[in-house]
Coordinates of C-alpha atoms and ligand atoms in Angstrom, one line a residue:
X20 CA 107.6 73.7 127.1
X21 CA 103.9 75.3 126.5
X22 CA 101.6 72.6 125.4
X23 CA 99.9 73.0 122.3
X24 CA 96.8 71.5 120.8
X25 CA 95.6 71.3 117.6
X26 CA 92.1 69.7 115.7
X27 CA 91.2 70.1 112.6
X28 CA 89.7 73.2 113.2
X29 CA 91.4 74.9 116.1
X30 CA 94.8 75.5 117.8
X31 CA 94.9 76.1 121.7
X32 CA 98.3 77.3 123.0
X33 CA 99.1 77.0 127.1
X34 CA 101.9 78.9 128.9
X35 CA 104.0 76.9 130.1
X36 CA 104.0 78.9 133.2
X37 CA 101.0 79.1 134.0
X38 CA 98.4 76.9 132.5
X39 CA 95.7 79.0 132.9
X40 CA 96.8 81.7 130.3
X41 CA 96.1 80.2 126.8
X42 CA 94.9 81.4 123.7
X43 CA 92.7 79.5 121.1
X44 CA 92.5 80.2 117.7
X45 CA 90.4 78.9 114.9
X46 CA 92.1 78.4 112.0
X47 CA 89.3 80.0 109.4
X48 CA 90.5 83.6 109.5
X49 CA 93.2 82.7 111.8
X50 CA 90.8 84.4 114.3
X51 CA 91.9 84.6 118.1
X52 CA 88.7 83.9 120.0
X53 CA 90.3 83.7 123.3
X54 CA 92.6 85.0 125.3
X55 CA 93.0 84.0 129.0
X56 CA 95.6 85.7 131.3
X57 CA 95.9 83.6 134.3
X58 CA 92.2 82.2 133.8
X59 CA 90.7 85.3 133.0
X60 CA 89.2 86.2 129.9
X61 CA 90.4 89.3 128.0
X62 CA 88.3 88.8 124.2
X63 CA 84.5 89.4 124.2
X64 CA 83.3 86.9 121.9
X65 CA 79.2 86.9 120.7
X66 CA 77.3 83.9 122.4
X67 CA 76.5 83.5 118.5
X68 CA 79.8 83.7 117.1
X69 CA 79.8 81.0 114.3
X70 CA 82.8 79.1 114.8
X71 CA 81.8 76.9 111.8
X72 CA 83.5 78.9 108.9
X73 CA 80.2 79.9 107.8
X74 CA 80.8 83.8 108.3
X75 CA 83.6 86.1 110.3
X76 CA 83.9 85.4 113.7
X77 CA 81.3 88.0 116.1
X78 CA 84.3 88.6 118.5
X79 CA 87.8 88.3 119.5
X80 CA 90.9 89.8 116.6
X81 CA 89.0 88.9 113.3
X82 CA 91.9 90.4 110.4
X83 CA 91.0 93.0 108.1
X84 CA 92.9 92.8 104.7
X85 CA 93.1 93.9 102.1
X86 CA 90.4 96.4 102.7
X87 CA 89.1 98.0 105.7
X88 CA 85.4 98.7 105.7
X89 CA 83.5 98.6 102.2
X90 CA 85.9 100.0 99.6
X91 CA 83.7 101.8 97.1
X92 CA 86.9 103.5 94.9
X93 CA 90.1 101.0 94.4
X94 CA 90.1 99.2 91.0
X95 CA 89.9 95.8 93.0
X96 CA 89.1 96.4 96.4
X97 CA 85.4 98.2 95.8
X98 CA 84.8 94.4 94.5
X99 CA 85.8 92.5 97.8
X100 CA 83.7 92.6 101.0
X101 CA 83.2 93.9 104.2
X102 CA 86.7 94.6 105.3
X103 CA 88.0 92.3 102.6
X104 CA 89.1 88.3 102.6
X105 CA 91.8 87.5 105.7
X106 CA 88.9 86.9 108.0
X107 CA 86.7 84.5 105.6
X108 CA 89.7 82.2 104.9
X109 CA 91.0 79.1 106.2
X110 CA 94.6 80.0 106.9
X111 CA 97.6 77.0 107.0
X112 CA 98.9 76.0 110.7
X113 CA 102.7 76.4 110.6
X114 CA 103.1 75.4 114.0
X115 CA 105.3 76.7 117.1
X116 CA 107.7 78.7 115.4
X117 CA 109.3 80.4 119.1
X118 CA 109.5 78.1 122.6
X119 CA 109.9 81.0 125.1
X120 CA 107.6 83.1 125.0
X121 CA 105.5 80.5 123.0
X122 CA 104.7 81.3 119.3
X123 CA 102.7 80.1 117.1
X124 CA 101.9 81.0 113.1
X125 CA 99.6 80.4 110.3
X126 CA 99.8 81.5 106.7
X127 CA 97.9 82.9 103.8
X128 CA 98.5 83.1 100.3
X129 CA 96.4 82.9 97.0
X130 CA 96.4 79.5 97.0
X131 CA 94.5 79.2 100.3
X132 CA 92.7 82.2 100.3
X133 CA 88.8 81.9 100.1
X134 CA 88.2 81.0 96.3
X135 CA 85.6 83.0 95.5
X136 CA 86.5 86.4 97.2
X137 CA 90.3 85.7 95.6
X138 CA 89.0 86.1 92.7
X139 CA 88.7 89.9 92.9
X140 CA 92.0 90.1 93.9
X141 CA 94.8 89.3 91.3
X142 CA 97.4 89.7 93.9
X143 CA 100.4 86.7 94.6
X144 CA 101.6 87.2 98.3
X145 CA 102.1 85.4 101.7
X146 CA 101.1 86.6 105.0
X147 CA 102.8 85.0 108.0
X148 CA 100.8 85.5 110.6
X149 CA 102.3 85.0 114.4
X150 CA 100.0 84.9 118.0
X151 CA 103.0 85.6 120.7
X152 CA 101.4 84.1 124.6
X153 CA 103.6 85.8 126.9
X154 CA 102.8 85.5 130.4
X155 CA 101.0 89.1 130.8
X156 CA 100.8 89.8 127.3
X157 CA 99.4 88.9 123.6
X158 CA 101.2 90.0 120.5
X159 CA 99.9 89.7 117.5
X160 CA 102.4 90.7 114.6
X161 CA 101.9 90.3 110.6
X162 CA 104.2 90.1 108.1
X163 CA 103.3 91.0 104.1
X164 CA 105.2 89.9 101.7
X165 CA 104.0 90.8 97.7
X166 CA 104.9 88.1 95.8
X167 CA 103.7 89.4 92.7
X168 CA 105.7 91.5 89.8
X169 CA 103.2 94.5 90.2
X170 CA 102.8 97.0 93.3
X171 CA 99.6 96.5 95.2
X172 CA 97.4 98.5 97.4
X173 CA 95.6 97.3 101.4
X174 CA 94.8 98.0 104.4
X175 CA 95.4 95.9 107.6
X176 CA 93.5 96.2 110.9
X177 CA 93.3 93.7 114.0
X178 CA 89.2 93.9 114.5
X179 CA 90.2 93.2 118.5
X180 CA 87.4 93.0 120.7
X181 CA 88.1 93.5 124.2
X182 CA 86.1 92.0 127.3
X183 CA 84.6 94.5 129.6
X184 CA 83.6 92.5 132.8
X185 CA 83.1 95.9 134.4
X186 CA 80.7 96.9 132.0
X187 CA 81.3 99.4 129.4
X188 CA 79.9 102.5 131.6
X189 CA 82.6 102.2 134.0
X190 CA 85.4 102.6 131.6
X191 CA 87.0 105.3 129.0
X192 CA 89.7 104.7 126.7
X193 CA 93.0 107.0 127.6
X194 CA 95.6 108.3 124.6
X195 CA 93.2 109.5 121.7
X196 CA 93.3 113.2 123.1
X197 CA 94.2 116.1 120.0
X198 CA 93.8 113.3 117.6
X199 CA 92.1 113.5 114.4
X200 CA 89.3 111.6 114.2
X201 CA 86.4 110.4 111.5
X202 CA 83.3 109.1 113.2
X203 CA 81.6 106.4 110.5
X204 CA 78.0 107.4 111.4
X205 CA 77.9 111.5 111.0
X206 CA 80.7 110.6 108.1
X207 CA 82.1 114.1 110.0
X208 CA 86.0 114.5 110.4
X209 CA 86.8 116.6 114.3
X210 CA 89.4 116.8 116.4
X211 CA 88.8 114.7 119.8
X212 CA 88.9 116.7 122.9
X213 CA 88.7 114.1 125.5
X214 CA 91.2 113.0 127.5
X215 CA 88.9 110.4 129.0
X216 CA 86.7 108.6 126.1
X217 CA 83.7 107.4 127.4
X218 CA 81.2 105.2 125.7
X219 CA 77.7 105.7 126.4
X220 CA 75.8 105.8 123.2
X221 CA 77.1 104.1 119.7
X222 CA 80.5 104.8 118.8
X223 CA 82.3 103.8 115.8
X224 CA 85.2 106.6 115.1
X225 CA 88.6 106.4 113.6
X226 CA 91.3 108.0 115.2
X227 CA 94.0 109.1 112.2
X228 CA 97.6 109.1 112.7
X229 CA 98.1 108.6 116.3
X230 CA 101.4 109.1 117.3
X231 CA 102.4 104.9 117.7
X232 CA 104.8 106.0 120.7
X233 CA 100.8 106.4 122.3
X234 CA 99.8 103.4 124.5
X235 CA 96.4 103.4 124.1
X236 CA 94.4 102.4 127.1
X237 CA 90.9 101.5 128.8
X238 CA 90.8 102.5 132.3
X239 CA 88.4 102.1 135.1
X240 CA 86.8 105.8 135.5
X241 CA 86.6 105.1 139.5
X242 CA 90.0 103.8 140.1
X243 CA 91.8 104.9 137.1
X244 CA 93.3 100.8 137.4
X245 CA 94.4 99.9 133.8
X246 CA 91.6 97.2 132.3
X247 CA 93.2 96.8 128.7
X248 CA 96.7 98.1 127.1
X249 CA 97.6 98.5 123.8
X250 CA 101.1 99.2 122.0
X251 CA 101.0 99.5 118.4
X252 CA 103.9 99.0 115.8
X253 CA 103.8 100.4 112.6
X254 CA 99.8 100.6 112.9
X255 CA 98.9 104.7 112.8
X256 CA 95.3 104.4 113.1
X257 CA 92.5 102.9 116.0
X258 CA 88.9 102.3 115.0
X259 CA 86.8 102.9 118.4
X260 CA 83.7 100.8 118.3
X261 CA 80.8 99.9 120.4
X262 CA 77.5 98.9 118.0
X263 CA 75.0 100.1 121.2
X264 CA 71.5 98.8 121.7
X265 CA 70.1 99.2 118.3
X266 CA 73.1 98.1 116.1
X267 CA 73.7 94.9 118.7
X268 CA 69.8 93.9 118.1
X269 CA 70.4 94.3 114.4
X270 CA 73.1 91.9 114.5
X271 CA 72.0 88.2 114.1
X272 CA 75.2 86.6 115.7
X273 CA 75.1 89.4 118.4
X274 CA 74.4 87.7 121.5
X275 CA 73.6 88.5 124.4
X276 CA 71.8 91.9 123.0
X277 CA 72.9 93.3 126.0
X278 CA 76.7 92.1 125.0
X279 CA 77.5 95.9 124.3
X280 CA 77.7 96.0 127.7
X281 CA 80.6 94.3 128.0
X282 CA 83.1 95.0 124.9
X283 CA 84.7 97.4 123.5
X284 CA 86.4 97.4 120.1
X285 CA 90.1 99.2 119.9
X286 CA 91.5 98.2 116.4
X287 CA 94.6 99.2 115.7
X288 CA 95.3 99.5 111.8
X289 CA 96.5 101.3 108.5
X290 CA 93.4 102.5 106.7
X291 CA 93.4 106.7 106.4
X292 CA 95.0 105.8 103.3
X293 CA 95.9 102.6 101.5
X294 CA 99.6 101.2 101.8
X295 CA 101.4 100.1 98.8
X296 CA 103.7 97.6 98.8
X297 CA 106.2 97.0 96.0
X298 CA 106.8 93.9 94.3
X299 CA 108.9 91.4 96.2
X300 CA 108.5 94.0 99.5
X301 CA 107.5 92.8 102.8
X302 CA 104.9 95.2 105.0
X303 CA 105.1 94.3 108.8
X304 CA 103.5 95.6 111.7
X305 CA 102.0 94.3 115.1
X306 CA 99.9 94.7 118.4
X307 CA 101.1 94.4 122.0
X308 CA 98.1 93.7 124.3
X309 CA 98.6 93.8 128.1
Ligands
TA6_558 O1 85.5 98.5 112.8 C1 84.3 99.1 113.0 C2 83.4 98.6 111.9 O2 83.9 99.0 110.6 C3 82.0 99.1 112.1 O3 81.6 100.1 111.2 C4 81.1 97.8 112.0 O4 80.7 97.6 110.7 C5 82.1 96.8 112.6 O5 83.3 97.1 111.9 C6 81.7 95.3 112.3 O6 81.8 95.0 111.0 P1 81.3 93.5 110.6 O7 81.6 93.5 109.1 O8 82.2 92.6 111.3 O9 79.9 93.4 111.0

């Protein structure tokens, strides 16, 4: 039976297999802030992180709903922050909900949303939210559920930030070739060409529509040995990010400044458009890390 443990703040989960793969997650923003596979680390997380529920977690699979990035045109969302309220609320602890491969789940809803931010967002809905240990794997799956009598409009994203012990100039990310892209710093739309991505500057580009039967992966450029995997369900786009030396030193909980180093952001998500979900619908979709 995996062993679970739970304060008031955090849950930590432990395969029962092999009790040095666990993942911990806080319960403000339901945020997965570690992720060990057989005692080794897969989440960067910011020697700064704050951990306190005082702002969104600097590192590991902070949640993006409803909005990803600063909506400036929907009638509600232009009126929430930053890639919305998931990841600035304390979500409810529902518990182990599978034994084998142990799963646990926590909820939001408008009752337990962040008060103020909820505010802007006249919505009734439940998001069950389940973190899947397997003994090689993470799966992170969502399920959306619109409560209310009216259609409403989001995105989701898992902000996952992935541990690069190797250090970031010895990787590239594999399965973005021919995809459309948007990088968020020319604001230019192109077409990427590489079948090897390799970070060695700031990158923060969306890839559009990428075909979800696409692992997307970061290899080792010297041995081509898989680092991270990534299967995505029901989730059509990937944010690419990597903040660089001047965007880590502008970030207070950015530590160490030389962290960029040793992450690298692959979000999976919907945001080249927003979905909408009808009343009384239910919007899944999910991650597969390996
Ligand atoms: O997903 C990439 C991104 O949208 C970047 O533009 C950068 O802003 C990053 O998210 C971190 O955003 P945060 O609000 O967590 O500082």
């Amino acid at each position: 039976m995996a062993s679970i443990k739970e304060t008031s703040s955090i849950v930590t989960l432990t395969h029962p297999d092999n009790k040095e793969t666990s993942v911990t997650i806080l319960k403000y923003g339901a945020t997965v802030y570690s992720w060990k596979r057989e005692g080794v680390e897969q989440l960067w997380l910011s020697s700064a992180a704050k951990l306190d529920g005082s702002k969104p977690v600097r590192g590991g699979i902070p949640l993006v709903f409803p909005a990803f990035g600063k909506n400036t045109t929907d009638k509600y969302l232009k009126d929430l922050p930053q890639h919305g309220f998931a990841r600035n609320s304390n979500w409810t602890f529902k518990g182990i909900v599978r034994s084998y491969p142990p799963t646990v789940q926590f909820e939001l809803n408008e009752g337990n949303a962040n008060r103020e931010l909820i505010k802007a967002w006249p919505y009734k809905f439940t998001i069950l939210y389940n973190i899947e240990l397997g003994y090689d794997h993470l799966k992170t799956s969502v399920d959306i559920r619109n409560e209310s009598d009216v259609p409403f409009d989001f995105n989701w994203l898992f902000h996952t930030y992935y541990n690069i012990q190797d250090s970031i100039e010895n990787v590239y990310v594999h399965g973005l070739e021919n995809q459309a892209t948007h990088d968020n710093i020319t604001g230019k739309a192109a077409v990427e060409k590489n079948a090897e991505v390799i970070i060695d500057r700031e990158v923060d580009r969306r890839y559009l529509n990428v075909d979800v039967k696409e692992n997307i992966t970061i290899l080792n450029k010297k041995t081509n040995q898989l680092v991270h995997g990534l299967i995505r369900e029901n989730l059509s786009d990937a944010v690419v990010w990597n903040p660089w030396i001047k965007k880590s030193a502008g970030m207070g909980d950015f530590e160490p400044k030389d962290g960029y180093k040793n992450m690298l952001c692959v979000e999976p998500g919907h945001i080249h458009d927003l979905v909408t979900l009808r009343a009384k619908q239910k919007w899944s979709a999910s991650q597969y890390m390996y």
